C-alpha atoms as a printed R data frame, in Angstrom:
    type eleno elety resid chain resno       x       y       z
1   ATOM     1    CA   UNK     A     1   3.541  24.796  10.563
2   ATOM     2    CA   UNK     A     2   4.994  21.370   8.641
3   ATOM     3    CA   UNK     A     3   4.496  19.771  12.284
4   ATOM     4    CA   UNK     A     4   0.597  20.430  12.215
5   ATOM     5    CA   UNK     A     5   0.466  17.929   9.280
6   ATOM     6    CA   UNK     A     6   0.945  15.298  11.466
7   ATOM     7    CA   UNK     A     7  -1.040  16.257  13.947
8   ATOM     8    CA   UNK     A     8  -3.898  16.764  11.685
9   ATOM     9    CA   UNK     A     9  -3.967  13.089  10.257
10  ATOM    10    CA   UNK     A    10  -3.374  12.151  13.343
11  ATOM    11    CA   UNK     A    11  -6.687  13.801  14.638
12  ATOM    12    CA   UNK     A    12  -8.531  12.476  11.365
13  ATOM    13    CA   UNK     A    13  -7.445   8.515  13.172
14  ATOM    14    CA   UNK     A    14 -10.864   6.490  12.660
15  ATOM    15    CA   UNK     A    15 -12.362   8.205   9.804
16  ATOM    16    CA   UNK     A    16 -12.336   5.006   7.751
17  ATOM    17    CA   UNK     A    17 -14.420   3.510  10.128
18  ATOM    18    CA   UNK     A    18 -17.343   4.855   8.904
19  ATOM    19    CA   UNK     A    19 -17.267   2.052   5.514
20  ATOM    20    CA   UNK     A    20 -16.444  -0.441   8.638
21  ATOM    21    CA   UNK     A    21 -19.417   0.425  10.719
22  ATOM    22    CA   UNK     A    22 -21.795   0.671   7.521
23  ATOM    23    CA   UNK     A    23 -22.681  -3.110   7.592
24  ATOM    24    CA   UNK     A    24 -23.930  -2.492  11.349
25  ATOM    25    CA   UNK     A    25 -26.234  -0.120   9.944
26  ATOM    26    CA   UNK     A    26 -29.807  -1.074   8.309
27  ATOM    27    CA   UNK     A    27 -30.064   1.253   5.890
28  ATOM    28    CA   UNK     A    28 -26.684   2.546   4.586
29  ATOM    29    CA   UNK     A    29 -27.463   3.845   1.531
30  ATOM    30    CA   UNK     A    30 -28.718   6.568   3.956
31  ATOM    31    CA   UNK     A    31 -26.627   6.242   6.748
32  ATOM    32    CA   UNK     A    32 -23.226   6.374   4.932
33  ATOM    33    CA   UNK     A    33 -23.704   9.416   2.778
34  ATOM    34    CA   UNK     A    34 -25.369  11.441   5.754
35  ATOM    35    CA   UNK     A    35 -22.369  10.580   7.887
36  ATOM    36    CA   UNK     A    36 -19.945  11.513   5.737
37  ATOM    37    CA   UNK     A    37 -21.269  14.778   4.697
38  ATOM    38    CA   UNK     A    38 -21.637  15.611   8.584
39  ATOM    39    CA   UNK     A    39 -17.831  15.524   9.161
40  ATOM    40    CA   UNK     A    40 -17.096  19.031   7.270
41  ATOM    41    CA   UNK     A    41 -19.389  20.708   9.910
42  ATOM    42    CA   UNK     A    42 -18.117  18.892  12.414
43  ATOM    43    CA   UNK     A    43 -14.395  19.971  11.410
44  ATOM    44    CA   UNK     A    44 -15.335  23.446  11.248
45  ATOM    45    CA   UNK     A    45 -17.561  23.504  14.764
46  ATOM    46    CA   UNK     A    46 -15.110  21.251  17.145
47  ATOM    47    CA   UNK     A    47 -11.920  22.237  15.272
48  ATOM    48    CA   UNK     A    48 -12.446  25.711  13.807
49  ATOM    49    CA   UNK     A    49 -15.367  27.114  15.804
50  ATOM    50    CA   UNK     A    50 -12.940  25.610  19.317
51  ATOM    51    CA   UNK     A    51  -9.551  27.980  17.946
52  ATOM    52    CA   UNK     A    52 -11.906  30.929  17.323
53  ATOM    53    CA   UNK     A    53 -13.028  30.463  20.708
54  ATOM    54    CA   UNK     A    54  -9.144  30.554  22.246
55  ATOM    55    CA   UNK     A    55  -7.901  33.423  19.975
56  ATOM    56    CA   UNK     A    56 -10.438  35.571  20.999
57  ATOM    57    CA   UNK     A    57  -9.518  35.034  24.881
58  ATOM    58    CA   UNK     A    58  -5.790  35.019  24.183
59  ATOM    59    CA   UNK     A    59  -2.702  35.338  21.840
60  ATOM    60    CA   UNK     A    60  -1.586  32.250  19.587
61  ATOM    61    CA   UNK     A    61   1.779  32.734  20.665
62  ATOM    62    CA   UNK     A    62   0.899  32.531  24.868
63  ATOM    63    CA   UNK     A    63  -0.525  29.368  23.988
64  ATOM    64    CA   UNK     A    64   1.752  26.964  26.079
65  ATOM    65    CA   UNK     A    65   1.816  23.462  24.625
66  ATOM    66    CA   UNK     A    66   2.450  22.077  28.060
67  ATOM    67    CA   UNK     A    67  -1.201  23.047  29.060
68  ATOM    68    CA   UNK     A    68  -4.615  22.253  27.299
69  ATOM    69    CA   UNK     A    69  -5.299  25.600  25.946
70  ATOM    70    CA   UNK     A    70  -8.951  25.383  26.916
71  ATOM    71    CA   UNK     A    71  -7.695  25.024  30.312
72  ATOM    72    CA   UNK     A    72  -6.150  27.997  30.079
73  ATOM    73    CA   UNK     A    73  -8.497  29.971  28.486
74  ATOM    74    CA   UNK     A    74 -11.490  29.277  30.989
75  ATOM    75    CA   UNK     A    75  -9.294  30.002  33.875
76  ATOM    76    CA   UNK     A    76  -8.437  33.057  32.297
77  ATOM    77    CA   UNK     A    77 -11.930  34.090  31.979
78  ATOM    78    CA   UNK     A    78 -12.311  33.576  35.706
79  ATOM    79    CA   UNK     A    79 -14.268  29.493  35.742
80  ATOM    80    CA   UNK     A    80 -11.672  27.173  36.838
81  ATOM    81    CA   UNK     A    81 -14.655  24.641  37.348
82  ATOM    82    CA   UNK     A    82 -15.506  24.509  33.510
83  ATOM    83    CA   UNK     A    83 -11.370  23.979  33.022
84  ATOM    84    CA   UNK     A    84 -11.917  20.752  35.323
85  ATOM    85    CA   UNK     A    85 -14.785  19.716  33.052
86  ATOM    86    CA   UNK     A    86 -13.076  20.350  29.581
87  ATOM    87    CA   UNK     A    87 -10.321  17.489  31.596
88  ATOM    88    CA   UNK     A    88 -13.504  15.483  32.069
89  ATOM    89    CA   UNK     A    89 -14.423  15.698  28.553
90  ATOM    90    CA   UNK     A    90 -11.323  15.158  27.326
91  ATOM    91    CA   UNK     A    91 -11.069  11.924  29.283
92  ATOM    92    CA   UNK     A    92 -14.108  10.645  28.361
93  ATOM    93    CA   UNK     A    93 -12.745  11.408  24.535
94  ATOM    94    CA   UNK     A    94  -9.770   9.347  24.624
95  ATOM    95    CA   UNK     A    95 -12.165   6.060  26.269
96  ATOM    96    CA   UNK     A    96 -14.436   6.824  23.202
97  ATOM    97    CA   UNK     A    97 -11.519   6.832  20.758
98  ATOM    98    CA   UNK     A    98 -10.250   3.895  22.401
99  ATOM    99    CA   UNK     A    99 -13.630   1.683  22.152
100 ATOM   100    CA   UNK     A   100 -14.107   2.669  18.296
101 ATOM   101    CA   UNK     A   101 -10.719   1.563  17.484
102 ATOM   102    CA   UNK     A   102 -11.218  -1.403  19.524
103 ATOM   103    CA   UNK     A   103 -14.621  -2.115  18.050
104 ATOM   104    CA   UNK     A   104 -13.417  -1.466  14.721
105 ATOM   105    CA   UNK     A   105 -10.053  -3.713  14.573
106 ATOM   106    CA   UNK     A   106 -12.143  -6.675  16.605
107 ATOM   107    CA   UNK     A   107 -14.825  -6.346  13.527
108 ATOM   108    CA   UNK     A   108 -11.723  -6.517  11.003
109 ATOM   109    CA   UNK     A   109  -9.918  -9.608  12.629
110 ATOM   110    CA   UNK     A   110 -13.364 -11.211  12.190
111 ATOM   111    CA   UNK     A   111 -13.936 -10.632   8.747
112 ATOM   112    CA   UNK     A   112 -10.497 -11.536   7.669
113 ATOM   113    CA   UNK     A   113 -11.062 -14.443   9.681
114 ATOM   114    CA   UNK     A   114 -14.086 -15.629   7.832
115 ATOM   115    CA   UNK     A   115 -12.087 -14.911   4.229
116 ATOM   116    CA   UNK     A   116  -9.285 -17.026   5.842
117 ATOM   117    CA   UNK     A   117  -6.955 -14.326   5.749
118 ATOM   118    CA   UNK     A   118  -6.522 -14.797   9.769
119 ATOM   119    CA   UNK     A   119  -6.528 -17.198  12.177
120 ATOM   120    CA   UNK     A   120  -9.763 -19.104  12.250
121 ATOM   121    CA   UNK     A   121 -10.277 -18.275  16.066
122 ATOM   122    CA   UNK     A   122 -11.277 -15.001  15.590
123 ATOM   123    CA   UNK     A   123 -14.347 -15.710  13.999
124 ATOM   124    CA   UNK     A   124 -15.958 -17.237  16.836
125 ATOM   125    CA   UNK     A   125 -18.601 -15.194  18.407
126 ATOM   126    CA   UNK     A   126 -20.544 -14.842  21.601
127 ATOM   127    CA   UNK     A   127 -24.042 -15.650  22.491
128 ATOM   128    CA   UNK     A   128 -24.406 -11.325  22.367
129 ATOM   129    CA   UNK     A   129 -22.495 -12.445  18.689
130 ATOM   130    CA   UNK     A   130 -19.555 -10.271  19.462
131 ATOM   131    CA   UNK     A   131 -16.479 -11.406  18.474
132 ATOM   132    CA   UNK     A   132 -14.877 -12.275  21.735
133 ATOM   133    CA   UNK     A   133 -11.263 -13.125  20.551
134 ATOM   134    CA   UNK     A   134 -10.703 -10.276  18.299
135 ATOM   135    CA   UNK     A   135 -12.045  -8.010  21.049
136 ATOM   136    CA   UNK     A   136  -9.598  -9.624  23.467
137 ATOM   137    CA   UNK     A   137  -6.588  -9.660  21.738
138 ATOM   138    CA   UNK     A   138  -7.378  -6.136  20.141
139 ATOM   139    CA   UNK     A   139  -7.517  -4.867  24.261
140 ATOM   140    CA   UNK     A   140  -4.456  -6.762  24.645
141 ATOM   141    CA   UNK     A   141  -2.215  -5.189  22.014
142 ATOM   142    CA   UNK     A   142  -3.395  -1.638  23.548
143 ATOM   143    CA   UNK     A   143  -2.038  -2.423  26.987
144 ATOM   144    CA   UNK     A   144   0.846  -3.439  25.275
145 ATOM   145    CA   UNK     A   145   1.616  -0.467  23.605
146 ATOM   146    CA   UNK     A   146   1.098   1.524  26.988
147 ATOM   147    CA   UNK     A   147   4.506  -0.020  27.735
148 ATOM   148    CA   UNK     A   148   6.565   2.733  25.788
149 ATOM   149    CA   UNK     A   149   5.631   4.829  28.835
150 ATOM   150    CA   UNK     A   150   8.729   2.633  30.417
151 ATOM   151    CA   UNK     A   151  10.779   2.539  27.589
152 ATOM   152    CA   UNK     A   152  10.213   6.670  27.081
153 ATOM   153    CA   UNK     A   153   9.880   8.708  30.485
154 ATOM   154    CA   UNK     A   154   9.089  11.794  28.752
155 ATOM   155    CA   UNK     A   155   5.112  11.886  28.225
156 ATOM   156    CA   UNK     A   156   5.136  14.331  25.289
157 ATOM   157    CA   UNK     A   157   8.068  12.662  23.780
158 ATOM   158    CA   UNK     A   158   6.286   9.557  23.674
159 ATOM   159    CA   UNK     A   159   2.930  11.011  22.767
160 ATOM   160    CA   UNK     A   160   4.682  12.021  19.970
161 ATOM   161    CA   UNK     A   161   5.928   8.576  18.561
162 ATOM   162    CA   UNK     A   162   2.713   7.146  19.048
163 ATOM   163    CA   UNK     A   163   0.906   9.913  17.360
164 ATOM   164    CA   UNK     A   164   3.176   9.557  14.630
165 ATOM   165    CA   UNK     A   165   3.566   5.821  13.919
166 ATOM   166    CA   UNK     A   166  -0.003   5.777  14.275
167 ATOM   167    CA   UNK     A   167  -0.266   8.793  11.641
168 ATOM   168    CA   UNK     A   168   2.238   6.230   9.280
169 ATOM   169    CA   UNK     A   169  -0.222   3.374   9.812
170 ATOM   170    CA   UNK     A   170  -3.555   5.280   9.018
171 ATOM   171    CA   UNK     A   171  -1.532   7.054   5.905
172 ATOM   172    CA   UNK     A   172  -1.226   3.555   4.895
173 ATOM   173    CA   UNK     A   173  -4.736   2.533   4.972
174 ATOM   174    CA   UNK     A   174  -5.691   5.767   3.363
175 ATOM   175    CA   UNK     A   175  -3.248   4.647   0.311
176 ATOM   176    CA   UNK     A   176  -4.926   1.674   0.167
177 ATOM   177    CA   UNK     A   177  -8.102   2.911   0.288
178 ATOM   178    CA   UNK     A   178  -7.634   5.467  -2.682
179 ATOM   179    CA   UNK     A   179  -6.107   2.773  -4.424
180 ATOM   180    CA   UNK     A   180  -8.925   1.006  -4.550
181 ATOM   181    CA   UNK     A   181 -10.990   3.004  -5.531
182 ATOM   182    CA   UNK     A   182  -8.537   4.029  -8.096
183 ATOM   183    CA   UNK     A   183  -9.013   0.382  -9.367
184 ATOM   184    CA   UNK     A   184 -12.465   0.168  -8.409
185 ATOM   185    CA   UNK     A   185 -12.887   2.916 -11.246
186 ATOM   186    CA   UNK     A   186 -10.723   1.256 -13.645
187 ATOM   187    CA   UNK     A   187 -12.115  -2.719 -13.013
188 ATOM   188    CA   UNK     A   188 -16.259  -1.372 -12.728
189 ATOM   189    CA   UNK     A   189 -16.925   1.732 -14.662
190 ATOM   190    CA   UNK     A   190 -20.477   0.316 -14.617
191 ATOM   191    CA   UNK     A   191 -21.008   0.473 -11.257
192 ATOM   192    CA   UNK     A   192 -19.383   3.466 -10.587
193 ATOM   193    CA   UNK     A   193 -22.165   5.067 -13.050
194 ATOM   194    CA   UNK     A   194 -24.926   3.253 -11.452
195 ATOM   195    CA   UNK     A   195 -23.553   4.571  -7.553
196 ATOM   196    CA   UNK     A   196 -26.230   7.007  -6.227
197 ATOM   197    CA   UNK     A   197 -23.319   8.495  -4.174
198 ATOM   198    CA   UNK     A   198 -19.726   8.905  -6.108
199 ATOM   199    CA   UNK     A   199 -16.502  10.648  -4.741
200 ATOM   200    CA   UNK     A   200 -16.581  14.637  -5.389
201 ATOM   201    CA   UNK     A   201 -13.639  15.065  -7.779
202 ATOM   202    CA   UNK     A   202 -13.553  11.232  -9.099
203 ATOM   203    CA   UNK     A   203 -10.357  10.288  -9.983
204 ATOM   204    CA   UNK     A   204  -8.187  13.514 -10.153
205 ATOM   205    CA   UNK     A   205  -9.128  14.272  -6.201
206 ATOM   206    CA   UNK     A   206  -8.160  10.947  -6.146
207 ATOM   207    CA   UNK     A   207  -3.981  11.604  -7.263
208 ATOM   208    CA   UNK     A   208  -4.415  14.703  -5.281
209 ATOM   209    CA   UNK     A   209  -5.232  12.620  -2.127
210 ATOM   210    CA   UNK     A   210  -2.236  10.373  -2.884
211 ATOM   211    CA   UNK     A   211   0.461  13.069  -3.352
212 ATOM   212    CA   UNK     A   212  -1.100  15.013   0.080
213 ATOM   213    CA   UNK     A   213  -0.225  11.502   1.824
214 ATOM   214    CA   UNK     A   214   3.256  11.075   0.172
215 ATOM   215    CA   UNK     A   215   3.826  14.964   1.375
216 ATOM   216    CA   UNK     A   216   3.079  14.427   4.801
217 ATOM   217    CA   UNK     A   217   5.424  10.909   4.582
218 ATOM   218    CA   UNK     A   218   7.625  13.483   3.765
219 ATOM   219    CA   UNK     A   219   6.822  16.030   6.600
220 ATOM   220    CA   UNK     A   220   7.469  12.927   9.072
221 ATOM   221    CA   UNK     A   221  11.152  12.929   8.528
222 ATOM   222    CA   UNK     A   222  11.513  16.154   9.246
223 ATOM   223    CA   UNK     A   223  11.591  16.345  12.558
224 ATOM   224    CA   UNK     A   224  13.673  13.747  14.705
225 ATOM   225    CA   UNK     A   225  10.704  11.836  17.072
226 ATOM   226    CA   UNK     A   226   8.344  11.589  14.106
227 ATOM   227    CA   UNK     A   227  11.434  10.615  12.151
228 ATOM   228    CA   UNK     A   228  11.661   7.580  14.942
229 ATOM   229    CA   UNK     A   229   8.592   6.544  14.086
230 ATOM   230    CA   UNK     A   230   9.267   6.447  10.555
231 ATOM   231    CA   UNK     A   231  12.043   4.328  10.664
232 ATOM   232    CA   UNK     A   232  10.453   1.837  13.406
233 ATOM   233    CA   UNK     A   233   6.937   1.576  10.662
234 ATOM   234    CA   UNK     A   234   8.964  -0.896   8.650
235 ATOM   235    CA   UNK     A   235   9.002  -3.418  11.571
236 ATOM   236    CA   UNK     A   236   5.110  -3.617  11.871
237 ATOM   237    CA   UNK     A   237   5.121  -4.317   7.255
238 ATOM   238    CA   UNK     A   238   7.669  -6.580   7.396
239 ATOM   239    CA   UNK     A   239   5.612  -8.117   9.875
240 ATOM   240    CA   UNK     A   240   2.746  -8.648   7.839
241 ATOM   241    CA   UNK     A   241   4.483  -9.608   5.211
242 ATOM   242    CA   UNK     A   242   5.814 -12.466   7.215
243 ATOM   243    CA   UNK     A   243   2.670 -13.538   8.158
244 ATOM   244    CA   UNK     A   244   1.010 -13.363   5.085
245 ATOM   245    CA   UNK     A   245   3.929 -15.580   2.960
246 ATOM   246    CA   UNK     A   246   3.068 -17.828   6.030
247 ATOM   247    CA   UNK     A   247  -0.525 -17.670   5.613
248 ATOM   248    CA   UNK     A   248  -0.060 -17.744   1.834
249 ATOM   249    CA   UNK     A   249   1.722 -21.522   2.508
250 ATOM   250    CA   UNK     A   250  -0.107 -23.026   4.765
251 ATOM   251    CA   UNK     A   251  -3.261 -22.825   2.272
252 ATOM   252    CA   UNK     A   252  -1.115 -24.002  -0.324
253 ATOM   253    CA   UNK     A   253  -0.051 -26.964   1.568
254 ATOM   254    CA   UNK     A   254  -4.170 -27.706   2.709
255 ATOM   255    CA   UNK     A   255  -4.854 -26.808  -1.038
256 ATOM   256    CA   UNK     A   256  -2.369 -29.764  -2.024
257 ATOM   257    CA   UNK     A   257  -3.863 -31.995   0.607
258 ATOM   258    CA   UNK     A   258  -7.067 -31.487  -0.650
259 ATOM   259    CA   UNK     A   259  -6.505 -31.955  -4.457
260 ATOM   260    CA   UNK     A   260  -4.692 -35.288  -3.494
261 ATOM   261    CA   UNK     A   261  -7.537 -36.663  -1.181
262 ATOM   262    CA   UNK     A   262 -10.040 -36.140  -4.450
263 ATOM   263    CA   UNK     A   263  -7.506 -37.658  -6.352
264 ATOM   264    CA   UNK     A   264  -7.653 -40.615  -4.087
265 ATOM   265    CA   UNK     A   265 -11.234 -41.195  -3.901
């Protein structure tokens, strides 16, 4: 049961991405709030509404999780040509997933780019204005990461790791996130007043969010793959961290070199 924790924030993987795509919209003072209140319905009619659906063909507990279950349930029902098309779909899932995540961390590099927060490469653009090198080197790092295949034969062992490290990472931006907006509420009551669409719960669904994400941190160590994951999560911060006291001195230094050249003239 614990387990399903990770598995469920796993699932939730690209939520977030709906404050990244709201500056490609052109009205998102519409756009947002109606895509947000969609995802409930679409928890309860691809999640829910999908489980009801494989209950009522078969028992929870002849559920193999070697097999997709909706595999199994269609050729139990006698149409082993709809189990070929749920592989279809579920193929053509995983390239969708891949392409927002892709789209998504391309748009990021770019923006941090412009604030100077990355390298200055990535905000070049196309003559279709995409941003070429972030798209690149985001399609890069995915190929990379393919390589664990090598490093773990088992499949669902190292579905597992990745699910989970990537659960650690997106727990991370969802701290961040609530954080923000935990400051956000502290730094601009005014504005929080004058938002047409606020947070159900304000700040108290705001701790509970943060002790849910601590909880499942704590879920994670459970169990000795996602526990791998966990320990291997401080290698990608430490990273960062690196980079950004690098970052942080070389503007220092062009800062310096600045101030004296003014000072010369």
């Amino acid at each position: 049961f614990l387990a399903g924790f990770q598995i469920a924030i796993f699932a939730f993987v690209g939520i977030e991405l709906v404050g990244t795509t709201a500056a490609e919209t052109k009205d998102p003072h519409k756009s947002l709030p109606k895509a947000i209140n969609s995802i409930p319905l679409r928890i309860l009619l691809f999640y829910v509404g999908a489980l009801v659906c494989i209950i009522a063909v078969t028992s929870w507990a002849k559920v193999s999780p070697e097999k997709s279950p909706f595999v199994e349930m269609f050729t139990l029902v006698g149409l082993p040509i709809a189990a070929g098309l749920i592989n279809f779909v579920v193929a053509t899932s995983a390239l969708s997933s891949a392409n927002s995540g892709i789209f998504a961390t391309s748009r990021m590099l770019y923006g941090l780019a412009l604030d100077n927060d990355a390298p200055k490469s990535f905000s070049k653009l196309s003559k279709r204005k995409v941003p070429i090198r972030g798209l690149v080197f985001s399609m890069a790092c995915v190929t990379i990461g393919t390589s664990i295949l090598f490093i773990v034969p088992n499949v669902m062992t190292a579905f597992t790791i990745i699910s989970a490290l990537t659960s650690i990472l997106c727990i991370f931006t969802f701290m961040l996130i609530v954080l923000s907006y935990i400051y956000y509420r502290k730094k601009s009551p005014e504005l929080h007043i004058q938002s047409k669409y606020k947070m159900p719960g304000g700040l108290f669904m705001a701790w509970m969010t943060m002790l849910f994400l601590v909880f499942t941190i704590v879920i994670l160590a459970l169990d000795h793959d996602t526990l791998i994951a966990l320990e291997c999560s401080p290698i990608w911060f430490i990273g960062l961290f690196i980079a950004y006291k690098y970052k942080k001195k070389k503007m220092l230094q062009l800062d310096i070199l600045k101030a004296q050249k003014v000072d010369y003239i």
